[in-house]
Short mmCIF file of C-alpha atoms in Angstrom, two decimals:
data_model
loop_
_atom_site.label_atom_id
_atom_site.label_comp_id
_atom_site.label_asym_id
_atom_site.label_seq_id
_atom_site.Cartn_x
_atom_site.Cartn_y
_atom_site.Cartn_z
CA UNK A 21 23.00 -13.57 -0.53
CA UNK A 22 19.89 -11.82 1.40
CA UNK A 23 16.60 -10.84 -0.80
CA UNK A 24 16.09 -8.57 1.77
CA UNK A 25 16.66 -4.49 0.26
CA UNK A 26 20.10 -4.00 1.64
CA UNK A 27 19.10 0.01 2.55
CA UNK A 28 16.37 -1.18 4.42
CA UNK A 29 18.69 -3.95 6.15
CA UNK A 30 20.95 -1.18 7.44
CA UNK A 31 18.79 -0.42 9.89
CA UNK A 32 16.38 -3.27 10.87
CA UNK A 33 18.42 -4.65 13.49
CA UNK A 34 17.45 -1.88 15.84
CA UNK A 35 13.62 -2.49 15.43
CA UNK A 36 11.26 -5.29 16.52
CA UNK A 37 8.98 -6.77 13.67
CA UNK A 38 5.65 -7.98 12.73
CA UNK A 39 6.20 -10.35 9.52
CA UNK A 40 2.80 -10.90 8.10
CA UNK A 41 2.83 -14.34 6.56
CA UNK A 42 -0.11 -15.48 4.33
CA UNK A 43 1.72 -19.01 3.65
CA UNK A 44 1.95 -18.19 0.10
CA UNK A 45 5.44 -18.51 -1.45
CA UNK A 46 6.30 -14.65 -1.29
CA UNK A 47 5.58 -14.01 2.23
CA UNK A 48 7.01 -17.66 2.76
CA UNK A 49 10.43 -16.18 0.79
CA UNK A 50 10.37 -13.10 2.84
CA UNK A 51 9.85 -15.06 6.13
CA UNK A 52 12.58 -17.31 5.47
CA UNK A 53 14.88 -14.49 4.15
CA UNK A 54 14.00 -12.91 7.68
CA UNK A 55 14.29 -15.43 9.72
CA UNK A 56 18.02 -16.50 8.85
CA UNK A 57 19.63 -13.16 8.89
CA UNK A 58 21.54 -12.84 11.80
CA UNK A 59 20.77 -9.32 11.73
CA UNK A 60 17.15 -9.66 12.61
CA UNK A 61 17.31 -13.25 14.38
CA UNK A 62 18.75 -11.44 17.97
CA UNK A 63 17.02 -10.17 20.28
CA UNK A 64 13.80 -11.22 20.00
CA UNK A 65 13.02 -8.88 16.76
CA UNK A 66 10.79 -10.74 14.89
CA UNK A 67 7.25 -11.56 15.20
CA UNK A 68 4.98 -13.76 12.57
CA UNK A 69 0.82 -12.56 11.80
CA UNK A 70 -1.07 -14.79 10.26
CA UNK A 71 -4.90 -13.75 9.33
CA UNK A 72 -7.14 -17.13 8.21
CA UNK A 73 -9.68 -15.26 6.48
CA UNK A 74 -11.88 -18.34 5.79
CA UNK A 75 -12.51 -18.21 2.47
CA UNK A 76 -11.23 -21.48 1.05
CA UNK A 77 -12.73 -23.98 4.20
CA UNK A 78 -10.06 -26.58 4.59
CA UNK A 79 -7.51 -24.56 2.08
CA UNK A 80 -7.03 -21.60 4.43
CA UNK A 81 -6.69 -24.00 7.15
CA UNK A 82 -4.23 -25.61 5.95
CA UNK A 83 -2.51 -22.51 5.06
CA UNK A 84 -2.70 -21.40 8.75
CA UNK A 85 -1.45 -25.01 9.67
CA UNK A 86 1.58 -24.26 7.49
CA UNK A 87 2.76 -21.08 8.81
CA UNK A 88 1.75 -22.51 12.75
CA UNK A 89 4.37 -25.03 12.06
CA UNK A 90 6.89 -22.32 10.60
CA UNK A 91 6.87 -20.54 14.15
CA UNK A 92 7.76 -23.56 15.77
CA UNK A 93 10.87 -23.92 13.11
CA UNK A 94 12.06 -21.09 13.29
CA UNK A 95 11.36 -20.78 16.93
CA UNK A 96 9.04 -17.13 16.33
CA UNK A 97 6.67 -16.07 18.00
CA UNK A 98 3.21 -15.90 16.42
CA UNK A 99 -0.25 -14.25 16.56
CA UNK A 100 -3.24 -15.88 14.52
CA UNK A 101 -6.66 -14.18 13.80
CA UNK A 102 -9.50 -16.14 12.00
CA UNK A 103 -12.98 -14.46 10.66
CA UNK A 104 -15.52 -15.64 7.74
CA UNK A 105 -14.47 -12.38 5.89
CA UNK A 106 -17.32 -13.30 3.45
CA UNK A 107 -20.07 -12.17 6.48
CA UNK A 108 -17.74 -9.20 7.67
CA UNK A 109 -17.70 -7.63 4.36
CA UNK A 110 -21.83 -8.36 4.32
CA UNK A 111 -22.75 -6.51 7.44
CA UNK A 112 -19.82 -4.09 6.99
CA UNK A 113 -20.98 -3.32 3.07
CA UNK A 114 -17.67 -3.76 1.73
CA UNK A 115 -15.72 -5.88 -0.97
CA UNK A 116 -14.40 -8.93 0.16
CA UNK A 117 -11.26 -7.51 -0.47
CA UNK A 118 -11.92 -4.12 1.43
CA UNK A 119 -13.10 -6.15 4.00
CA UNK A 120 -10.54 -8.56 4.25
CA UNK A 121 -7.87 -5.85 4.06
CA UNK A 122 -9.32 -3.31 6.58
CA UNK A 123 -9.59 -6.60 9.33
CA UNK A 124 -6.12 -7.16 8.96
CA UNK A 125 -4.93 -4.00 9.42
CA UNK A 126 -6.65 -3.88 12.24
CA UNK A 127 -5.02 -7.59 13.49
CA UNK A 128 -1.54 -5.73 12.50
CA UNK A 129 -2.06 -2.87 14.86
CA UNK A 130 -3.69 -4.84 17.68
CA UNK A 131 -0.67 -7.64 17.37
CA UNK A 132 1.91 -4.35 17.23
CA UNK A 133 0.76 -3.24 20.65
CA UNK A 134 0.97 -6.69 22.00
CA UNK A 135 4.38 -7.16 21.05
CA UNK A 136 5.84 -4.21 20.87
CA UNK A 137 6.45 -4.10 17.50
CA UNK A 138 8.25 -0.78 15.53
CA UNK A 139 6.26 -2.07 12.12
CA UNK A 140 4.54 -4.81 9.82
CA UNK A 141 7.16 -6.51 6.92
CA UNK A 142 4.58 -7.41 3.64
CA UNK A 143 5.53 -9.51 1.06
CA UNK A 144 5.08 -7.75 -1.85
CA UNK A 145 7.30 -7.30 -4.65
CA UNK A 146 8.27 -5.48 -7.91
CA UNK A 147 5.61 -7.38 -10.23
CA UNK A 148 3.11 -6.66 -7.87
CA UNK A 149 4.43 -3.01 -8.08
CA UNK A 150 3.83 -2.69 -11.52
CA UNK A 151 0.40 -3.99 -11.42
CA UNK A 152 -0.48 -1.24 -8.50
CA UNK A 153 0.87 1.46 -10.98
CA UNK A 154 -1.25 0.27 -13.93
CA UNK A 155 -4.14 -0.06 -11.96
CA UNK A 156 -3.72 3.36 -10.63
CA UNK A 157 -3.05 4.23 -13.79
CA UNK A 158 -6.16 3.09 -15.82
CA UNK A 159 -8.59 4.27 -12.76
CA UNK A 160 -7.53 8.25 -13.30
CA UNK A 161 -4.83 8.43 -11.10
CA UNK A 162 -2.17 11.53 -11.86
CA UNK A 163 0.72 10.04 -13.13
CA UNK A 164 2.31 6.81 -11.98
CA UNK A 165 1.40 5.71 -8.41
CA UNK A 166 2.60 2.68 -6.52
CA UNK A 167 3.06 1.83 -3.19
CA UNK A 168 5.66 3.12 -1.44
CA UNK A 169 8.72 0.73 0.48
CA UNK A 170 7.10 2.58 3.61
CA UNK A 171 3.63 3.29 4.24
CA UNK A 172 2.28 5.08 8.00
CA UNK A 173 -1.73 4.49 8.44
CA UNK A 174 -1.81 7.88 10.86
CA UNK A 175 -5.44 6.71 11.86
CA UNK A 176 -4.75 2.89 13.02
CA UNK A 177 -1.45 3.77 14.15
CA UNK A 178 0.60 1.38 12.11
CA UNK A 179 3.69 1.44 9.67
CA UNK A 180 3.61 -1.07 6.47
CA UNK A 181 6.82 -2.40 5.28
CA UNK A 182 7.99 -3.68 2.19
CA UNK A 183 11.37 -4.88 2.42
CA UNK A 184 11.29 -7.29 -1.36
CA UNK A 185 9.49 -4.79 -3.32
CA UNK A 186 12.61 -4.33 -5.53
CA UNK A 187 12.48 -8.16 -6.11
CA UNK A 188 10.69 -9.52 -9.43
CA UNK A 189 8.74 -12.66 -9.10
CA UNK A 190 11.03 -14.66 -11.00
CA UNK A 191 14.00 -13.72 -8.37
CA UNK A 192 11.18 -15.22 -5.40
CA UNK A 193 10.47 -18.48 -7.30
CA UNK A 194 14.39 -18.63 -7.72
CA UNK A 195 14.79 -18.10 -3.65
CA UNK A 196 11.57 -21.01 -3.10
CA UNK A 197 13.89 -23.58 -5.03
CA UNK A 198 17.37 -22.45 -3.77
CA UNK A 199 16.01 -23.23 -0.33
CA UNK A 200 13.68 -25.51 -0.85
CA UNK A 201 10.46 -24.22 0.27
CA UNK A 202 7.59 -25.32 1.10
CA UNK A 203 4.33 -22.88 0.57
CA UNK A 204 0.67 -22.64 -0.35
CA UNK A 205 -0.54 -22.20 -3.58
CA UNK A 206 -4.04 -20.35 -3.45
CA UNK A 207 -6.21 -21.03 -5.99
CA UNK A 208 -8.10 -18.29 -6.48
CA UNK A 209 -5.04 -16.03 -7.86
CA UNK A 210 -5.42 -17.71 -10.99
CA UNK A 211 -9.69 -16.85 -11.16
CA UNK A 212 -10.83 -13.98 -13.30
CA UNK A 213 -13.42 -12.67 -11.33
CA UNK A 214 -10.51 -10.29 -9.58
CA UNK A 215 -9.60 -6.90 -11.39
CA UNK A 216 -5.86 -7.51 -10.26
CA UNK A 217 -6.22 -11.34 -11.04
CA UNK A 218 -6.71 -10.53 -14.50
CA UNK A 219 -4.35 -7.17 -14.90
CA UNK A 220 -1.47 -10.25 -13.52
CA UNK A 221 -2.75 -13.15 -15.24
CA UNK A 222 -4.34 -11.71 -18.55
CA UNK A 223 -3.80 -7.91 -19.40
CA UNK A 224 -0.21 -8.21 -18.60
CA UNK A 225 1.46 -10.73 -20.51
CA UNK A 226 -1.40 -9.92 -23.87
CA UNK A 227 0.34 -6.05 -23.75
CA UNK A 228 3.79 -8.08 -23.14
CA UNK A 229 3.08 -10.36 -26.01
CA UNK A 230 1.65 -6.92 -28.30
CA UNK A 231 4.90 -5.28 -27.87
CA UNK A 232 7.73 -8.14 -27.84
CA UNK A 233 9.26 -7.01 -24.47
CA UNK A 234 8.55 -7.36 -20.32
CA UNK A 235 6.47 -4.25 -19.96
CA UNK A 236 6.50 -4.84 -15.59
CA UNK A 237 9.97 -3.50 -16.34
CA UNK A 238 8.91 -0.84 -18.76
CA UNK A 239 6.08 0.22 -15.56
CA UNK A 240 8.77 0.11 -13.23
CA UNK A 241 11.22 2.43 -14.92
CA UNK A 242 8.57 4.69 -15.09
CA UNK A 243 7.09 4.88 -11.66
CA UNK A 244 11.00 5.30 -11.08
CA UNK A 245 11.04 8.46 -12.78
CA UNK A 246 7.48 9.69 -12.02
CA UNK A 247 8.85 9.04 -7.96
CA UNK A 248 12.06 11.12 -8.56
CA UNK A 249 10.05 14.07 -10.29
CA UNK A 250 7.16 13.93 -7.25
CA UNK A 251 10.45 14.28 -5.03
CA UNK A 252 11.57 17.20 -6.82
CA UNK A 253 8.02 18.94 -7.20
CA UNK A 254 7.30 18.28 -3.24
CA UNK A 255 10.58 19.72 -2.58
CA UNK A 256 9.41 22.76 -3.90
CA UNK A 257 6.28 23.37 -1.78
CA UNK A 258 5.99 25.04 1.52
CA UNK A 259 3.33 23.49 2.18
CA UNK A 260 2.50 24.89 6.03
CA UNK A 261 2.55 28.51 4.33
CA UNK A 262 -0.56 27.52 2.16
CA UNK A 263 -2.64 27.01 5.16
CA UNK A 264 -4.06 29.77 7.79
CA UNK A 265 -4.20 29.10 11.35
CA UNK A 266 -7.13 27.23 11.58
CA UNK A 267 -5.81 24.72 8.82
CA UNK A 268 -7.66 26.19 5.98
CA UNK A 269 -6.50 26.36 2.68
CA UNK A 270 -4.88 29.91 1.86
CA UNK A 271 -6.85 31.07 -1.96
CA UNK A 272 -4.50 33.77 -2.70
CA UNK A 273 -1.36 32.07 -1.67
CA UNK A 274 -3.07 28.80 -3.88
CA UNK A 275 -3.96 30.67 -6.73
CA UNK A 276 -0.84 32.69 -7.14
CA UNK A 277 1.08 28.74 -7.68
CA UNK A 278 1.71 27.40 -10.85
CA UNK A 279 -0.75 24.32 -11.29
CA UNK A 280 1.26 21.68 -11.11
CA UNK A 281 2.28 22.79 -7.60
CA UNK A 282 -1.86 23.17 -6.94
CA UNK A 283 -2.25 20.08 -8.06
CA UNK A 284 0.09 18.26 -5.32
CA UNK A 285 -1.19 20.85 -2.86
CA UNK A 286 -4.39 19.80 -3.11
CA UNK A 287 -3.61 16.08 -3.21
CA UNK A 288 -2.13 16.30 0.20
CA UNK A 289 -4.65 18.61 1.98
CA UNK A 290 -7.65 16.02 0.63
CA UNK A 291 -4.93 13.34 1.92
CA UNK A 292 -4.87 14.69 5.24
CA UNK A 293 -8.89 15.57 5.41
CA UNK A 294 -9.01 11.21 4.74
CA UNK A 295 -10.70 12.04 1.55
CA UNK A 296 -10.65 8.55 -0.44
CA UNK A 297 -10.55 7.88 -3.86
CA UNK A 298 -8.49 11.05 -4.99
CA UNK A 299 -8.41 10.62 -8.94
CA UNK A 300 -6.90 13.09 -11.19
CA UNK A 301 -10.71 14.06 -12.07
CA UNK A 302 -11.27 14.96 -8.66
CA UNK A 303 -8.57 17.22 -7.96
CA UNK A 304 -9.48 18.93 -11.05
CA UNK A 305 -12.83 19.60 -10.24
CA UNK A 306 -11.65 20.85 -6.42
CA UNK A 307 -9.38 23.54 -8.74
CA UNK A 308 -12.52 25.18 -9.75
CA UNK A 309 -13.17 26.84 -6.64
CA UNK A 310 -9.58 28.79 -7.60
CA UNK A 311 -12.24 30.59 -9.86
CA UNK A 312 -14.42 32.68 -8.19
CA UNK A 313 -16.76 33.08 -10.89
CA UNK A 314 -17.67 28.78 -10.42
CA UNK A 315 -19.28 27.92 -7.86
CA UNK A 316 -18.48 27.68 -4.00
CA UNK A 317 -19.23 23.84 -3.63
CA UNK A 318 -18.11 20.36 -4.65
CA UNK A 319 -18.71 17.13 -3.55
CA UNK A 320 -16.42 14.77 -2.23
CA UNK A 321 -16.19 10.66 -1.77
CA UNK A 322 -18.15 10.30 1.62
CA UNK A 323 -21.04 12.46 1.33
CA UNK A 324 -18.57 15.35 2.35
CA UNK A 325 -18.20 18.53 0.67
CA UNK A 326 -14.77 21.23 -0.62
CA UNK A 327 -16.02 24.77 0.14
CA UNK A 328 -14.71 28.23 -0.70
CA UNK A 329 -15.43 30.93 1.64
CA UNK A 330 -13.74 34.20 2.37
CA UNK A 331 -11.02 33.48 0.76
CA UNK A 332 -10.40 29.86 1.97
CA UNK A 333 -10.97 26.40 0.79
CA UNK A 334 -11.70 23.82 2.74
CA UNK A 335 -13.55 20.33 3.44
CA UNK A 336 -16.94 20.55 5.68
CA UNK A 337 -19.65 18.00 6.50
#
């Protein structure tokens, strides 16, 4: 019986894909799952990434040695990118994790181009789900947000699956010792110095503990819900009407809205001006400008600015 999410399954076959594989045991579970289903094994459809992002010296070497010897198992394919992500995120001024994400995004779309692929497979899964969501949740975020099974990065031209997000951890350690196999443990999951490390390995099981039940299931119910009510809400905006020809946000057409609907409006327009960091603070402050007796001007993340003028809000410079 496949791990794999049976929807998604449907239609894989017709599609060519990149499976990023950090030789950790999820990614190893999802490669493996991959790999053997003769739905994706014709045909040439599947392509393994690994990024060695030199953090643990011989560690991540031998992680990169692990999956190396994978391709040649399972006869795949593979593309491998190395880079002391420690000096990138120095001279780019970023977190290590920033940095370490934003360089293999861009190994994803280069490696996408070079083989054709339709997307990127990612190992992550429903604990890792709930963790996003509470995350989200304690930085300001407005309601429940987690990542979605589908994700399309417009700007580096590249589509982010998730085909065992439905899948709790347990159900992945249960698939490594059905099948036997072999993957890399990295230490530094289990060190606090992470704000995820400690959500998984600390805040977690504490609020588990407090209230006597799995609370990654009690998240997950709820980002269920919170995802079928954002349906329903975005079903009920016309979105394209709310903005003039020059892509402008309409103010009467806004204002005359009930919040909740300027709320999401808003959300997407900052979305689509790549406005980062959009907190539930933020879009409150950018509904201000609804009144005209505030003032014309807020800031935004990125030394960028949300303007009303004549009627119309909008980002500028």
């Amino acid at each position: 019986m496949t791990i794999l999410d049976p929807v998604w399954l449907e239609k894989a076959s017709e599609k060519k894909w990149l499976v990023a594989v950090s030789g950790g045991r999820d990614s190893i579970a999802l490669l493996h799952a991959c790999a053997t289903d003769p739905r994706l094994t014709g045909s040439n459809s599947l392509v393994i990434c690994h990024v060695n992002h030199q953090l643990r010296g011989a560690e991540s070497d031998a992680d990169e040695e692990l999956v190396r010897n994978l391709a040649v198992q399972y006869q795949l394919p593979i593309v491998v990118h190395q880079t002391d992500v420690s000096l990138l995120a120095k001279d780019e001024k970023k977190s290590i994790e920033l940095a370490a994400r934003d360089f293999r995004h861009a190994v994803f779309s280069c490696a996408c181009e070079e083989h054709q692929c339709d997307a990127v497979l990612l190992a992550h899964h429903a604990d890792d789900q709930s963790e996003t969501a509470l995350y989200n949740l304690l930085r300001g975020s407005a309601g429940l947000k987690a990542m979605q099974k589908e994700t399309h990065l417009t700007e580096k031209k590249l589509t982010l699956v998730r085909p065992i997000l439905h899948l709790r951890r347990s159900e992945i350690n249960d698939y490594i010792s059905e099948h036997k196999l072999s993957y890399r443990e990295d230490a530094t999951n289990a060190e606090p110095f992470a704000i995820r490390n400690r959500l998984r390995n600390e805040a977690i099981p504490l609020l588990s503990e407090i209230l006597g039940r799995d609370i990654a299931a009690s998240i997950l119910k709820s980002v269920h819900h919170s995802e079928q009510n954002e349906h329903f809400i975005q079903q009920m905006i016309d979105y394209p009407s709310m903005l003039d020809p020059q892509g402008r946000l309409h103010l009467p057409s806004l204002t005359e809205a009930p919040k909740i609907i300027q709320q999401r409006i808003l959300h997407r327009y900052l979305t689509e001006q790549k406005i980062s960091n959009i907190t539930q603070d933020l879009i409150e402050s950018c509904l201000s400008l609804l009144d005209p007796s505030n003032p014309a001007k807020i800031n935004l993340p990125g030394g960028k600015f949300f303007r009303r003028k004549e009627r119309r809000i909008f980002v500028s410079e």
